[in-house]
Amino acid sequence: MLKHGIGKRSNKVKNTVERGAVKKFAEAIGDLHPIFICEETGKQSRYKNNIAPPTFPRVFDYGTIEELNLPAKGLIHGEQIYHYERPLMVGENINCYSEVKDYYERNGKSGEMGFLLLKRYGEDLEGNLIFTEEQVVIITEAVRKEMMV
Amino acid sequence: MKELKDLQIGESLEDVTLSPVSRLDLIKYAGASGDYNPIHTIDEEAEKAGLPGIIAHGMWTMGNLAKLFTPYYEEGFIEDYTIRFKGMVFLNDVITLNAILDDNKEEKMKFKVNATNQDGNEVIKGNVVLCKV
């Protein structure tokens, strides 16, 4: 049912690594380290800037993949993988998009489960890759039935 | 604080034990991340989903776990961060964060990481690769 979505991509969306958003995020994960929030510490650091925590890309807008209509409820987050070429700098602009990497179904304890692999990308404005984020989303049989209605 | 270069394979970074998970923690994370799935903040919605109560965002725990490495950004940055979500985190759970050095190469250090609850059960586990700068 979701198989036809494999390979589909969203359009690129420009995002900014906003200083206030980084601070709020760092606070929410209990990590108000000066490398994230203190301008002077950032300047003195080897990155010459404040950076964002590695799980920050969660806040970005990755656009919409057409035909991929996931329910808002009942999804299980199985795995999460980040890869970075370098840390994200506070204040920089990032082009983000997402892609359906794979979809398959397996029989499990609670019926037939669907496994959706979503991959997200963040590039600088010249098109150089900065990070990728991969997510394994598990879709239970109950939710899949609802989606087919 | 020990410098990373002095850490031996098999040794841990200093463990961090978080305060008991509060509703406000999860409301703050929902706001900061934009993940407003109501099973993390609203009791009735969690119960409707068949849960005994609201559960923490997996990404909240993953975000917390990364802070073991924050003091070391002058020595390296997180190049790869891989997590498998193993168990749910409920209100008032006390989560402990742990990272053990697994491999140490010229340019990269690999850590096994996990977060466990007060009963010693792993809630998330995975790997962190630090790229030495």
PDB file of C-alpha atoms in Angstrom:
ATOM      1  CA  MET A   1       0.000   0.000   0.000  1.00  0.00           C
ATOM      2  CA  LEU A   2       2.872   2.339   0.785  1.00  0.00           C
ATOM      3  CA  LYS A   3       5.192   0.584  -1.652  1.00  0.00           C
ATOM      4  CA  HIS A   4       4.326   2.889  -4.530  1.00  0.00           C
ATOM      5  CA  GLY A   5       5.735   5.756  -2.478  1.00  0.00           C
ATOM      6  CA  ILE A   6       9.298   4.388  -2.512  1.00  0.00           C
ATOM      7  CA  GLY A   7      11.676   6.871  -4.106  1.00  0.00           C
ATOM      8  CA  LYS A   8       9.297   9.813  -3.833  1.00  0.00           C
ATOM      9  CA  ARG A   9      10.785  13.060  -2.576  1.00  0.00           C
ATOM     10  CA  SER A  10       9.506  16.310  -1.196  1.00  0.00           C
ATOM     11  CA  ASN A  11      10.492  19.694  -2.568  1.00  0.00           C
ATOM     12  CA  LYS A  12      13.355  21.466  -0.826  1.00  0.00           C
ATOM     13  CA  VAL A  13      12.356  23.852   1.940  1.00  0.00           C
ATOM     14  CA  LYS A  14      14.677  26.573   3.233  1.00  0.00           C
ATOM     15  CA  ASN A  15      15.069  26.533   7.020  1.00  0.00           C
ATOM     16  CA  THR A  16      17.116  28.698   9.366  1.00  0.00           C
ATOM     17  CA  VAL A  17      18.942  27.392  12.422  1.00  0.00           C
ATOM     18  CA  GLU A  18      17.328  30.018  14.615  1.00  0.00           C
ATOM     19  CA  ARG A  19      19.148  31.116  17.747  1.00  0.00           C
ATOM     20  CA  GLY A  20      15.993  31.219  19.846  1.00  0.00           C
ATOM     21  CA  ALA A  21      14.847  27.817  18.623  1.00  0.00           C
ATOM     22  CA  VAL A  22      18.232  26.299  19.443  1.00  0.00           C
ATOM     23  CA  LYS A  23      18.102  27.725  22.956  1.00  0.00           C
ATOM     24  CA  LYS A  24      14.571  26.446  23.518  1.00  0.00           C
ATOM     25  CA  PHE A  25      15.528  23.028  22.197  1.00  0.00           C
ATOM     26  CA  ALA A  26      18.714  22.832  24.304  1.00  0.00           C
ATOM     27  CA  GLU A  27      16.652  23.723  27.347  1.00  0.00           C
ATOM     28  CA  ALA A  28      14.059  21.055  26.541  1.00  0.00           C
ATOM     29  CA  ILE A  29      16.718  18.337  26.511  1.00  0.00           C
ATOM     30  CA  GLY A  30      18.407  19.737  29.617  1.00  0.00           C
ATOM     31  CA  ASP A  31      21.578  20.709  27.790  1.00  0.00           C
ATOM     32  CA  LEU A  32      22.073  24.471  28.096  1.00  0.00           C
ATOM     33  CA  HIS A  33      25.794  24.255  27.319  1.00  0.00           C
ATOM     34  CA  PRO A  34      27.444  27.569  26.297  1.00  0.00           C
ATOM     35  CA  ILE A  35      28.565  26.036  22.961  1.00  0.00           C
ATOM     36  CA  PHE A  36      24.881  26.131  21.967  1.00  0.00           C
ATOM     37  CA  ILE A  37      23.785  29.425  23.478  1.00  0.00           C
ATOM     38  CA  CYS A  38      26.657  31.752  24.465  1.00  0.00           C
ATOM     39  CA  GLU A  39      27.826  33.887  21.526  1.00  0.00           C
ATOM     40  CA  GLU A  40      31.270  34.515  23.010  1.00  0.00           C
ATOM     41  CA  THR A  41      31.852  30.777  23.682  1.00  0.00           C
ATOM     42  CA  GLY A  42      30.793  30.059  20.127  1.00  0.00           C
ATOM     43  CA  LYS A  43      33.233  32.602  18.673  1.00  0.00           C
ATOM     44  CA  GLN A  44      36.104  31.239  20.761  1.00  0.00           C
ATOM     45  CA  SER A  45      35.319  27.619  19.831  1.00  0.00           C
ATOM     46  CA  ARG A  46      36.894  25.699  16.977  1.00  0.00           C
ATOM     47  CA  TYR A  47      33.606  26.075  15.075  1.00  0.00           C
ATOM     48  CA  LYS A  48      33.849  29.900  15.363  1.00  0.00           C
ATOM     49  CA  ASN A  49      30.135  29.895  15.993  1.00  0.00           C
ATOM     50  CA  ASN A  50      27.428  28.447  18.193  1.00  0.00           C
ATOM     51  CA  ILE A  51      26.272  25.038  17.029  1.00  0.00           C
ATOM     52  CA  ALA A  52      22.990  23.149  17.387  1.00  0.00           C
ATOM     53  CA  PRO A  53      22.500  19.871  19.312  1.00  0.00           C
ATOM     54  CA  PRO A  54      22.664  16.781  17.065  1.00  0.00           C
ATOM     55  CA  THR A  55      18.960  15.969  17.357  1.00  0.00           C
ATOM     56  CA  PHE A  56      17.903  19.557  16.543  1.00  0.00           C
ATOM     57  CA  PRO A  57      16.987  18.799  12.872  1.00  0.00           C
ATOM     58  CA  ARG A  58      13.740  17.458  14.293  1.00  0.00           C
ATOM     59  CA  VAL A  59      12.413  21.018  14.206  1.00  0.00           C
ATOM     60  CA  PHE A  60      13.008  21.635  10.483  1.00  0.00           C
ATOM     61  CA  ASP A  61      10.358  21.636   7.790  1.00  0.00           C
ATOM     62  CA  TYR A  62      11.183  18.945   5.207  1.00  0.00           C
ATOM     63  CA  GLY A  63       8.298  19.619   2.870  1.00  0.00           C
ATOM     64  CA  THR A  64       5.555  17.196   1.981  1.00  0.00           C
ATOM     65  CA  ILE A  65       5.850  13.998   0.005  1.00  0.00           C
ATOM     66  CA  GLU A  66       2.787  13.695  -2.160  1.00  0.00           C
ATOM     67  CA  GLU A  67       0.696  10.583  -1.632  1.00  0.00           C
ATOM     68  CA  LEU A  68       2.373   9.882   1.691  1.00  0.00           C
ATOM     69  CA  ASN A  69      -0.480  10.442   4.086  1.00  0.00           C
ATOM     70  CA  LEU A  70       0.542   9.069   7.419  1.00  0.00           C
ATOM     71  CA  PRO A  71      -1.939   9.083  10.267  1.00  0.00           C
ATOM     72  CA  ALA A  72      -1.169  11.505  13.087  1.00  0.00           C
ATOM     73  CA  LYS A  73      -1.646   8.772  15.671  1.00  0.00           C
ATOM     74  CA  GLY A  74      -0.574   5.200  16.190  1.00  0.00           C
ATOM     75  CA  LEU A  75       2.856   5.256  14.596  1.00  0.00           C
ATOM     76  CA  ILE A  76       5.761   3.681  16.444  1.00  0.00           C
ATOM     77  CA  HIS A  77       9.199   5.176  16.142  1.00  0.00           C
ATOM     78  CA  GLY A  78      11.579   2.231  15.791  1.00  0.00           C
ATOM     79  CA  GLU A  79      14.947   3.715  14.959  1.00  0.00           C
ATOM     80  CA  GLN A  80      16.570   7.077  14.391  1.00  0.00           C
ATOM     81  CA  ILE A  81      19.924   7.654  12.711  1.00  0.00           C
ATOM     82  CA  TYR A  82      21.818  10.905  12.223  1.00  0.00           C
ATOM     83  CA  HIS A  83      24.855  11.438  10.086  1.00  0.00           C
ATOM     84  CA  TYR A  84      26.754  14.722  10.080  1.00  0.00           C
ATOM     85  CA  GLU A  85      29.454  16.069   7.786  1.00  0.00           C
ATOM     86  CA  ARG A  86      29.888  18.895  10.296  1.00  0.00           C
ATOM     87  CA  PRO A  87      27.783  20.415  13.098  1.00  0.00           C
ATOM     88  CA  LEU A  88      24.928  22.781  12.264  1.00  0.00           C
ATOM     89  CA  MET A  89      25.832  26.439  12.838  1.00  0.00           C
ATOM     90  CA  VAL A  90      23.435  28.783  14.584  1.00  0.00           C
ATOM     91  CA  GLY A  91      22.128  31.349  12.106  1.00  0.00           C
ATOM     92  CA  GLU A  92      22.806  29.393   8.926  1.00  0.00           C
ATOM     93  CA  ASN A  93      20.256  28.510   6.263  1.00  0.00           C
ATOM     94  CA  ILE A  94      19.631  24.871   5.389  1.00  0.00           C
ATOM     95  CA  ASN A  95      17.689  23.389   2.513  1.00  0.00           C
ATOM     96  CA  CYS A  96      15.782  20.348   3.736  1.00  0.00           C
ATOM     97  CA  TYR A  97      13.862  17.612   1.957  1.00  0.00           C
ATOM     98  CA  SER A  98      12.705  14.085   2.660  1.00  0.00           C
ATOM     99  CA  GLU A  99      12.489  10.854   0.718  1.00  0.00           C
ATOM    100  CA  VAL A 100      10.726   7.501   1.116  1.00  0.00           C
ATOM    101  CA  LYS A 101      13.657   5.078   1.153  1.00  0.00           C
ATOM    102  CA  ASP A 102      11.830   1.805   1.603  1.00  0.00           C
ATOM    103  CA  TYR A 103       8.671   0.120   2.767  1.00  0.00           C
ATOM    104  CA  TYR A 104       8.152  -3.522   3.664  1.00  0.00           C
ATOM    105  CA  GLU A 105       5.852  -5.641   5.779  1.00  0.00           C
ATOM    106  CA  ARG A 106       6.658  -8.357   8.294  1.00  0.00           C
ATOM    107  CA  ASN A 107       4.593 -10.629  10.464  1.00  0.00           C
ATOM    108  CA  GLY A 108       5.038  -9.842  14.120  1.00  0.00           C
ATOM    109  CA  LYS A 109       3.425 -10.615  17.457  1.00  0.00           C
ATOM    110  CA  SER A 110       0.633  -8.116  16.878  1.00  0.00           C
ATOM    111  CA  GLY A 111      -0.139  -9.010  13.270  1.00  0.00           C
ATOM    112  CA  GLU A 112       1.368  -7.708  10.072  1.00  0.00           C
ATOM    113  CA  MET A 113       3.552  -4.691  10.703  1.00  0.00           C
ATOM    114  CA  GLY A 114       4.626  -2.164   8.103  1.00  0.00           C
ATOM    115  CA  PHE A 115       8.132  -0.698   8.223  1.00  0.00           C
ATOM    116  CA  LEU A 116       8.600   2.666   6.562  1.00  0.00           C
ATOM    117  CA  LEU A 117      12.104   4.058   6.054  1.00  0.00           C
ATOM    118  CA  LEU A 118      12.157   7.812   5.703  1.00  0.00           C
ATOM    119  CA  LYS A 119      15.364   9.669   4.954  1.00  0.00           C
ATOM    120  CA  ARG A 120      15.776  13.392   5.379  1.00  0.00           C
ATOM    121  CA  TYR A 121      18.518  15.607   4.053  1.00  0.00           C
ATOM    122  CA  GLY A 122      19.952  18.966   5.038  1.00  0.00           C
ATOM    123  CA  GLU A 123      22.171  20.869   2.600  1.00  0.00           C
ATOM    124  CA  ASP A 124      23.780  24.277   2.584  1.00  0.00           C
ATOM    125  CA  LEU A 125      22.546  26.747  -0.028  1.00  0.00           C
ATOM    126  CA  GLU A 126      25.322  25.617  -2.422  1.00  0.00           C
ATOM    127  CA  GLY A 127      23.937  22.082  -2.286  1.00  0.00           C
ATOM    128  CA  ASN A 128      26.624  20.552  -0.048  1.00  0.00           C
ATOM    129  CA  LEU A 129      25.254  17.887   2.264  1.00  0.00           C
ATOM    130  CA  ILE A 130      25.476  18.754   5.965  1.00  0.00           C
ATOM    131  CA  PHE A 131      23.410  16.004   7.562  1.00  0.00           C
ATOM    132  CA  THR A 132      21.022  13.152   6.935  1.00  0.00           C
ATOM    133  CA  GLU A 133      18.378  11.778   9.255  1.00  0.00           C
ATOM    134  CA  GLU A 134      16.912   8.302   8.818  1.00  0.00           C
ATOM    135  CA  GLN A 135      13.813   7.146  10.571  1.00  0.00           C
ATOM    136  CA  VAL A 136      12.242   3.725  10.807  1.00  0.00           C
ATOM    137  CA  VAL A 137       8.531   4.121  11.421  1.00  0.00           C
ATOM    138  CA  ILE A 138       6.532   1.043  12.381  1.00  0.00           C
ATOM    139  CA  ILE A 139       2.902   0.994  11.307  1.00  0.00           C
ATOM    140  CA  THR A 140       0.759  -1.501  13.182  1.00  0.00           C
ATOM    141  CA  GLU A 141      -1.909  -3.614  11.514  1.00  0.00           C
ATOM    142  CA  ALA A 142      -4.698  -1.644  13.181  1.00  0.00           C
ATOM    143  CA  VAL A 143      -3.385   1.649  11.833  1.00  0.00           C
ATOM    144  CA  ARG A 144      -2.780   0.215   8.365  1.00  0.00           C
ATOM    145  CA  LYS A 145      -6.389  -0.949   8.186  1.00  0.00           C
ATOM    146  CA  GLU A 146      -7.562   2.540   9.070  1.00  0.00           C
ATOM    147  CA  MET A 147      -5.345   4.027   6.357  1.00  0.00           C
ATOM    148  CA  MET A 148      -6.929   1.800   3.722  1.00  0.00           C
ATOM    149  CA  VAL A 149     -10.454   2.922   4.527  1.00  0.00           C
TER     150      VAL A 149
ATOM    151  CA  MET B   1      36.601  16.018  33.774  1.00  0.00           C
ATOM    152  CA  LYS B   2      38.755  13.521  31.955  1.00  0.00           C
ATOM    153  CA  GLU B   3      39.788  14.455  28.433  1.00  0.00           C
ATOM    154  CA  LEU B   4      38.643  12.113  25.705  1.00  0.00           C
ATOM    155  CA  LYS B   5      42.202  11.357  24.670  1.00  0.00           C
ATOM    156  CA  ASP B   6      42.838   9.819  28.098  1.00  0.00           C
ATOM    157  CA  LEU B   7      39.807   7.524  27.904  1.00  0.00           C
ATOM    158  CA  GLN B   8      40.577   3.817  27.447  1.00  0.00           C
ATOM    159  CA  ILE B   9      38.461   1.332  25.503  1.00  0.00           C
ATOM    160  CA  GLY B  10      35.850  -0.138  27.849  1.00  0.00           C
ATOM    161  CA  GLU B  11      35.747   2.977  30.030  1.00  0.00           C
ATOM    162  CA  SER B  12      32.592   5.086  30.400  1.00  0.00           C
ATOM    163  CA  LEU B  13      32.017   8.780  30.199  1.00  0.00           C
ATOM    164  CA  GLU B  14      30.540  10.045  33.424  1.00  0.00           C
ATOM    165  CA  ASP B  15      26.965   8.717  33.761  1.00  0.00           C
ATOM    166  CA  VAL B  16      24.164  11.240  34.055  1.00  0.00           C
ATOM    167  CA  THR B  17      20.977  10.445  35.964  1.00  0.00           C
ATOM    168  CA  LEU B  18      18.064  12.677  35.039  1.00  0.00           C
ATOM    169  CA  SER B  19      15.436  14.015  37.399  1.00  0.00           C
ATOM    170  CA  PRO B  20      12.194  11.985  37.359  1.00  0.00           C
ATOM    171  CA  VAL B  21      10.375  12.615  34.070  1.00  0.00           C
ATOM    172  CA  SER B  22       7.759  15.322  34.561  1.00  0.00           C
ATOM    173  CA  ARG B  23       4.808  16.415  32.507  1.00  0.00           C
ATOM    174  CA  LEU B  24       6.441  19.796  32.072  1.00  0.00           C
ATOM    175  CA  ASP B  25       9.557  18.143  30.568  1.00  0.00           C
ATOM    176  CA  LEU B  26       7.384  16.635  27.855  1.00  0.00           C
ATOM    177  CA  ILE B  27       5.323  19.763  27.271  1.00  0.00           C
ATOM    178  CA  LYS B  28       8.562  21.720  26.846  1.00  0.00           C
ATOM    179  CA  TYR B  29       9.930  19.139  24.426  1.00  0.00           C
ATOM    180  CA  ALA B  30       6.705  19.150  22.434  1.00  0.00           C
ATOM    181  CA  GLY B  31       6.963  22.919  22.102  1.00  0.00           C
ATOM    182  CA  ALA B  32      10.673  22.988  21.287  1.00  0.00           C
ATOM    183  CA  SER B  33      10.546  20.134  18.756  1.00  0.00           C
ATOM    184  CA  GLY B  34       7.125  20.765  17.241  1.00  0.00           C
ATOM    185  CA  ASP B  35       6.101  17.159  17.980  1.00  0.00           C
ATOM    186  CA  TYR B  36       2.632  17.620  19.414  1.00  0.00           C
ATOM    187  CA  ASN B  37       1.540  13.983  19.290  1.00  0.00           C
ATOM    188  CA  PRO B  38      -0.946  14.026  22.199  1.00  0.00           C
ATOM    189  CA  ILE B  39       0.161  10.653  23.623  1.00  0.00           C
ATOM    190  CA  HIS B  40       3.100  12.581  25.101  1.00  0.00           C
ATOM    191  CA  THR B  41       1.095  15.242  26.879  1.00  0.00           C
ATOM    192  CA  ILE B  42      -2.589  14.359  27.283  1.00  0.00           C
ATOM    193  CA  ASP B  43      -3.631  11.476  29.571  1.00  0.00           C
ATOM    194  CA  GLU B  44      -6.892  10.683  27.765  1.00  0.00           C
ATOM    195  CA  GLU B  45      -5.144  10.440  24.393  1.00  0.00           C
ATOM    196  CA  ALA B  46      -2.470   8.133  25.806  1.00  0.00           C
ATOM    197  CA  GLU B  47      -5.166   5.904  27.299  1.00  0.00           C
ATOM    198  CA  LYS B  48      -7.106   5.878  24.048  1.00  0.00           C
ATOM    199  CA  ALA B  49      -3.930   4.635  22.387  1.00  0.00           C
ATOM    200  CA  GLY B  50      -3.839   1.747  24.851  1.00  0.00           C
ATOM    201  CA  LEU B  51      -1.065   3.140  27.039  1.00  0.00           C
ATOM    202  CA  PRO B  52      -1.148   3.223  30.844  1.00  0.00           C
ATOM    203  CA  GLY B  53      -0.320   6.933  30.742  1.00  0.00           C
ATOM    204  CA  ILE B  54       1.565   9.531  28.755  1.00  0.00           C
ATOM    205  CA  ILE B  55       4.990   8.476  27.503  1.00  0.00           C
ATOM    206  CA  ALA B  56       8.080  10.527  26.740  1.00  0.00           C
ATOM    207  CA  HIS B  57       8.967  11.276  23.130  1.00  0.00           C
ATOM    208  CA  GLY B  58      11.674   8.810  22.098  1.00  0.00           C
ATOM    209  CA  MET B  59      13.465  11.820  20.657  1.00  0.00           C
ATOM    210  CA  TRP B  60      13.413  13.501  24.070  1.00  0.00           C
ATOM    211  CA  THR B  61      15.435  10.625  25.489  1.00  0.00           C
ATOM    212  CA  MET B  62      17.700  10.561  22.435  1.00  0.00           C
ATOM    213  CA  GLY B  63      18.237  14.314  22.753  1.00  0.00           C
ATOM    214  CA  ASN B  64      19.126  13.967  26.413  1.00  0.00           C
ATOM    215  CA  LEU B  65      21.568  11.133  25.780  1.00  0.00           C
ATOM    216  CA  ALA B  66      23.607  13.287  23.390  1.00  0.00           C
ATOM    217  CA  LYS B  67      24.503  15.649  26.215  1.00  0.00           C
ATOM    218  CA  LEU B  68      27.075  13.176  27.529  1.00  0.00           C
ATOM    219  CA  PHE B  69      29.190  14.343  24.570  1.00  0.00           C
ATOM    220  CA  THR B  70      28.487  18.083  24.745  1.00  0.00           C
ATOM    221  CA  PRO B  71      31.420  18.891  27.064  1.00  0.00           C
ATOM    222  CA  TYR B  72      33.819  17.445  24.460  1.00  0.00           C
ATOM    223  CA  TYR B  73      32.991  19.561  21.406  1.00  0.00           C
ATOM    224  CA  GLU B  74      36.513  21.001  21.375  1.00  0.00           C
ATOM    225  CA  GLU B  75      37.818  17.461  20.851  1.00  0.00           C
ATOM    226  CA  GLY B  76      35.247  16.144  18.420  1.00  0.00           C
ATOM    227  CA  PHE B  77      31.715  16.387  17.076  1.00  0.00           C
ATOM    228  CA  ILE B  78      29.030  13.730  16.706  1.00  0.00           C
ATOM    229  CA  GLU B  79      29.323  12.377  13.176  1.00  0.00           C
ATOM    230  CA  ASP B  80      26.968   9.409  13.507  1.00  0.00           C
ATOM    231  CA  TYR B  81      24.260   8.889  16.088  1.00  0.00           C
ATOM    232  CA  THR B  82      22.210   5.723  15.753  1.00  0.00           C
ATOM    233  CA  ILE B  83      19.422   4.812  18.157  1.00  0.00           C
ATOM    234  CA  ARG B  84      16.994   1.946  18.479  1.00  0.00           C
ATOM    235  CA  PHE B  85      13.957   2.618  20.661  1.00  0.00           C
ATOM    236  CA  LYS B  86      13.607  -0.351  23.001  1.00  0.00           C
ATOM    237  CA  GLY B  87      11.124   0.593  25.686  1.00  0.00           C
ATOM    238  CA  MET B  88       8.743   3.309  26.759  1.00  0.00           C
ATOM    239  CA  VAL B  89       9.567   6.063  29.226  1.00  0.00           C
ATOM    240  CA  PHE B  90       6.725   6.969  31.592  1.00  0.00           C
ATOM    241  CA  LEU B  91       6.108   9.888  33.942  1.00  0.00           C
ATOM    242  CA  ASN B  92       8.331   9.755  37.036  1.00  0.00           C
ATOM    243  CA  ASP B  93      10.761   7.295  35.481  1.00  0.00           C
ATOM    244  CA  VAL B  94      14.357   7.970  36.424  1.00  0.00           C
ATOM    245  CA  ILE B  95      16.576   7.655  33.378  1.00  0.00           C
ATOM    246  CA  THR B  96      20.323   7.111  33.481  1.00  0.00           C
ATOM    247  CA  LEU B  97      22.486   7.929  30.451  1.00  0.00           C
ATOM    248  CA  ASN B  98      25.606   5.945  29.691  1.00  0.00           C
ATOM    249  CA  ALA B  99      28.355   5.880  27.041  1.00  0.00           C
ATOM    250  CA  ILE B 100      31.215   3.364  26.855  1.00  0.00           C
ATOM    251  CA  LEU B 101      34.198   3.790  24.554  1.00  0.00           C
ATOM    252  CA  ASP B 102      34.057   0.849  22.153  1.00  0.00           C
ATOM    253  CA  ASP B 103      36.745   1.659  19.603  1.00  0.00           C
ATOM    254  CA  ASN B 104      39.331   4.377  19.154  1.00  0.00           C
ATOM    255  CA  LYS B 105      40.900   5.146  15.781  1.00  0.00           C
ATOM    256  CA  GLU B 106      43.082   8.017  14.696  1.00  0.00           C
ATOM    257  CA  GLU B 107      40.173  10.109  13.439  1.00  0.00           C
ATOM    258  CA  LYS B 108      37.155   8.548  15.102  1.00  0.00           C
ATOM    259  CA  MET B 109      35.986   7.296  18.469  1.00  0.00           C
ATOM    260  CA  LYS B 110      33.079   4.886  18.667  1.00  0.00           C
ATOM    261  CA  PHE B 111      30.870   4.679  21.751  1.00  0.00           C
ATOM    262  CA  LYS B 112      28.121   2.288  22.758  1.00  0.00           C
ATOM    263  CA  VAL B 113      25.375   4.373  24.313  1.00  0.00           C
ATOM    264  CA  ASN B 114      22.208   3.599  26.184  1.00  0.00           C
ATOM    265  CA  ALA B 115      19.599   5.008  28.504  1.00  0.00           C
ATOM    266  CA  THR B 116      18.116   2.781  31.201  1.00  0.00           C
ATOM    267  CA  ASN B 117      15.205   3.261  33.569  1.00  0.00           C
ATOM    268  CA  GLN B 118      15.096   2.785  37.338  1.00  0.00           C
ATOM    269  CA  ASP B 119      14.513  -0.952  36.874  1.00  0.00           C
ATOM    270  CA  GLY B 120      17.660  -1.299  34.813  1.00  0.00           C
ATOM    271  CA  ASN B 121      15.773  -1.810  31.541  1.00  0.00           C
ATOM    272  CA  GLU B 122      17.199  -0.243  28.409  1.00  0.00           C
ATOM    273  CA  VAL B 123      14.819   2.280  26.887  1.00  0.00           C
ATOM    274  CA  ILE B 124      17.097   3.305  24.030  1.00  0.00           C
ATOM    275  CA  LYS B 125      20.428   1.970  22.831  1.00  0.00           C
ATOM    276  CA  GLY B 126      22.780   2.619  19.981  1.00  0.00           C
ATOM    277  CA  ASN B 127      26.108   4.045  18.897  1.00  0.00           C
ATOM    278  CA  VAL B 128      27.812   7.394  18.662  1.00  0.00           C
ATOM    279  CA  VAL B 129      30.789   8.025  16.411  1.00  0.00           C
ATOM    280  CA  LEU B 130      32.779  11.120  17.275  1.00  0.00           C
ATOM    281  CA  CYS B 131      34.853  12.685  14.533  1.00  0.00           C
ATOM    282  CA  LYS B 132      37.992  14.109  16.110  1.00  0.00           C
ATOM    283  CA  VAL B 133      38.557  17.695  15.044  1.00  0.00           C
TER     284      VAL B 133
END
